[in-house]
mmCIF file of C-alpha atoms in Angstrom:
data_model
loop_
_atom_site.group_PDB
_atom_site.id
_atom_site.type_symbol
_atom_site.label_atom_id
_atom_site.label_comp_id
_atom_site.label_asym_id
_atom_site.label_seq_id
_atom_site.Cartn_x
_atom_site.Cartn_y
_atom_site.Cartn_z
ATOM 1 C CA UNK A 17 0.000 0.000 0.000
ATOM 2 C CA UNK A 18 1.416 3.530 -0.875
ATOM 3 C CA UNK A 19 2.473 6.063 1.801
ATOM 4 C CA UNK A 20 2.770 9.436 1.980
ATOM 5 C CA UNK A 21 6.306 10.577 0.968
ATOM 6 C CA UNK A 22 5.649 14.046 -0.221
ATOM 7 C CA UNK A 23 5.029 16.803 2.328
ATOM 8 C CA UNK A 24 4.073 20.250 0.032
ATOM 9 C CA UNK A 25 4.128 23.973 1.897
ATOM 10 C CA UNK A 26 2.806 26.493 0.052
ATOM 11 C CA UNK A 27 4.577 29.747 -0.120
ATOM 12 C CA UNK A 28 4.206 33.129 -1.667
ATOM 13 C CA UNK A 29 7.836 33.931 -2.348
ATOM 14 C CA UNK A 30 10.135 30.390 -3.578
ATOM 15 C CA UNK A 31 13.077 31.941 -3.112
ATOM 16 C CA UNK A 32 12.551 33.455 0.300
ATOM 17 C CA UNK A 33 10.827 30.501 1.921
ATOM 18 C CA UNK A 34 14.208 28.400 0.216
ATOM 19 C CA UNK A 35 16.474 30.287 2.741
ATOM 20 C CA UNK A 36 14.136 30.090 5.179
ATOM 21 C CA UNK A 37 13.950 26.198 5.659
ATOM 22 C CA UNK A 38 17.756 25.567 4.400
ATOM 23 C CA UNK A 39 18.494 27.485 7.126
ATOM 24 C CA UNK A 40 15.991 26.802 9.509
ATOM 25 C CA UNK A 41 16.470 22.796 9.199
ATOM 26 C CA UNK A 42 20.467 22.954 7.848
ATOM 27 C CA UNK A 43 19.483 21.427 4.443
ATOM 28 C CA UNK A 44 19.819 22.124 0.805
ATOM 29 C CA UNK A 45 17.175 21.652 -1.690
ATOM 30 C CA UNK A 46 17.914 18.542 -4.287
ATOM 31 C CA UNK A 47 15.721 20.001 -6.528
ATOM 32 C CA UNK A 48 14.886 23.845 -8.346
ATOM 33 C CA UNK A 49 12.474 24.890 -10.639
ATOM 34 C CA UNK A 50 10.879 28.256 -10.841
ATOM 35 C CA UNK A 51 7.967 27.853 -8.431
ATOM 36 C CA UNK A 52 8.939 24.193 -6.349
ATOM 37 C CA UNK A 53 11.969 23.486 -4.235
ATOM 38 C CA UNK A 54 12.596 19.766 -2.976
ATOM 39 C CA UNK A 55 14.107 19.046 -0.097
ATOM 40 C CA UNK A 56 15.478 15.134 0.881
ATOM 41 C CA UNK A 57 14.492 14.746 4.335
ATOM 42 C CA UNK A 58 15.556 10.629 4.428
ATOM 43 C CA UNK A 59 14.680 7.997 2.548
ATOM 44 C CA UNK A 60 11.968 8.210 -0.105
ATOM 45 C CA UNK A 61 10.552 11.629 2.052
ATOM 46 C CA UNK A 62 10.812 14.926 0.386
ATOM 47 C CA UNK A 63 9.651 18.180 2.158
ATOM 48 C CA UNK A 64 8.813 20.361 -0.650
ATOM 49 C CA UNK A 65 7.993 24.429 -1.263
ATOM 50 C CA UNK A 66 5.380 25.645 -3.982
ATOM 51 C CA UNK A 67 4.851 28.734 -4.711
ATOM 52 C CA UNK A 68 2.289 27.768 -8.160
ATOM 53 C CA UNK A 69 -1.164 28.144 -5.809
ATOM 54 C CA UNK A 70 -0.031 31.621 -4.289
ATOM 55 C CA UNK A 71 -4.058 31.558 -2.944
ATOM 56 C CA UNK A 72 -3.640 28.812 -0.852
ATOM 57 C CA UNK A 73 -0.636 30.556 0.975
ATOM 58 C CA UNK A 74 -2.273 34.006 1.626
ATOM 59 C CA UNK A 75 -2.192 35.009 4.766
ATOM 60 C CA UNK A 76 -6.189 34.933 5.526
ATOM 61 C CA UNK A 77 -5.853 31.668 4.874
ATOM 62 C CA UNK A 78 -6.364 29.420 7.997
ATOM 63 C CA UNK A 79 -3.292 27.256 9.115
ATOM 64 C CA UNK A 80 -4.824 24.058 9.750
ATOM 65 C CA UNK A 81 -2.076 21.907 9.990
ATOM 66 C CA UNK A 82 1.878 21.881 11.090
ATOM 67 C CA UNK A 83 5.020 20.587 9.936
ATOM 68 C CA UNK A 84 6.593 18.458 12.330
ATOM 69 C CA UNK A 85 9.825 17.706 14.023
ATOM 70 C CA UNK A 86 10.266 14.854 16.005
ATOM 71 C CA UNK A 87 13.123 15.121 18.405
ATOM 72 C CA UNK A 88 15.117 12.149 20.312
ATOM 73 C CA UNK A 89 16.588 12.978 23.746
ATOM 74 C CA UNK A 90 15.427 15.049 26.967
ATOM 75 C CA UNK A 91 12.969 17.613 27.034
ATOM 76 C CA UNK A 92 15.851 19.956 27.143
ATOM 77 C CA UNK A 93 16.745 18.871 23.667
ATOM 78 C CA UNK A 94 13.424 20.700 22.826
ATOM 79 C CA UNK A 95 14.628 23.867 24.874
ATOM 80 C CA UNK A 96 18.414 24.515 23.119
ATOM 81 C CA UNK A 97 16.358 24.000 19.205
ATOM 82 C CA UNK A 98 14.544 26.975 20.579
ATOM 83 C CA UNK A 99 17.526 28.749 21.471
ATOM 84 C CA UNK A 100 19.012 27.909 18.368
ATOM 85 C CA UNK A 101 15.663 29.114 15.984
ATOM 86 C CA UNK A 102 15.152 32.013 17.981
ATOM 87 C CA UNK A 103 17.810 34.155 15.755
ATOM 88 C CA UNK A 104 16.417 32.569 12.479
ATOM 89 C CA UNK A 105 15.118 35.640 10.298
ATOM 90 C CA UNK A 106 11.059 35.562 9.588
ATOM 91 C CA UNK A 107 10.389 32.989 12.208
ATOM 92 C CA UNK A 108 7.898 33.723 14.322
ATOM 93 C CA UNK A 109 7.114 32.373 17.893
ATOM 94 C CA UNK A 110 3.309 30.990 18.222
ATOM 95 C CA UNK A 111 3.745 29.307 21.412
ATOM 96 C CA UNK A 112 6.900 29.575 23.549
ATOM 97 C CA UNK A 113 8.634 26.109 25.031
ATOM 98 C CA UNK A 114 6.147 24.296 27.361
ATOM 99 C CA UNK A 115 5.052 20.643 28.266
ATOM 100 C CA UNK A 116 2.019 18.969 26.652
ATOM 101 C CA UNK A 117 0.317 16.040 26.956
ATOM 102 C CA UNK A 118 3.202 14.423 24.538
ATOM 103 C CA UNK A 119 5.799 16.181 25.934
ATOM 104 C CA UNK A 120 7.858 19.554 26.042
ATOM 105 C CA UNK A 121 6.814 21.440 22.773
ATOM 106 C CA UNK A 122 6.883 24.559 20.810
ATOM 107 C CA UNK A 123 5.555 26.061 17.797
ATOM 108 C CA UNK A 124 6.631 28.523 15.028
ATOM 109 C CA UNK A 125 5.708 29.528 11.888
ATOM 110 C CA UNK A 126 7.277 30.774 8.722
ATOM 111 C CA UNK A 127 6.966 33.969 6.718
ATOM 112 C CA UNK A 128 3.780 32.771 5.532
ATOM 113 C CA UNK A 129 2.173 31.502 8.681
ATOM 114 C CA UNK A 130 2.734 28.137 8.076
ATOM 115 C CA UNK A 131 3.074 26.207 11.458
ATOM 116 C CA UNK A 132 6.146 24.333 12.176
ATOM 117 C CA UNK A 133 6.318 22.215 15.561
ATOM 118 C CA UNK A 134 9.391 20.768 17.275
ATOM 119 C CA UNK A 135 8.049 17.876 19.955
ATOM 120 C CA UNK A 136 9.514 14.960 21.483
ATOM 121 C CA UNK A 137 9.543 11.564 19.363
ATOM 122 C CA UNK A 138 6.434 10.049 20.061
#
């Protein structure tokens, strides 16, 4: 049975939102084309950026959904990311570190609102 293996953010500016997440996440995109940006995230996973549907990224638009980043370690793992993000340009702090129900968490989002959350691995 297939499985998902592409994970699509849409963006209004591809070039911006490139920097953004190769420096936010320390990767470089395996792929470039005008409006899409890969990224190899491990295995047969690619996080990708599309800026072809610029309506679904406006900012009215409701974020119902988040990337996710699974973290191995001590809650204080989740703590020194934040320290580390905190000086990333654009990013913007939705909820500050705090324990959940799965564990210590936080949220961010990108220049375009989309939601990005570092948590524990489950």
């Amino acid at each position: 049975m297939p499985a998902p293996d592409l994970f699509l953010v849409y963006v209004t500016d591809i070039d911006r939102s490139t920097d953004f997440y190769s420096r936010l996440f320390d990767i470089e995109a395996t792929f470039r084309s005008p409006r899409y940006v890969a990224f190899d995230v491990g295995g047969t996973v690619t996080f990708a950026l599309w800026s072809g549907r610029p309506d679904h990224a406006h900012s009215a638009t409701p974020r119902t959904s988040e990337i996710g980043v699974m973290l191995p370690g001590p809650a204080s793992r989740i703590d020194d990311v934040f320290r580390d993000w905190s000086t990333t340009a654009g990013l913007v702090v939705v909820e500050s570190p705090h324990d959940d129900v799965f564990g210590r968490t936080f949220v961010v989002a990108d220049p375009d609102g989309n939601l990005v959350r570092v948590a524990p691995v489950d």
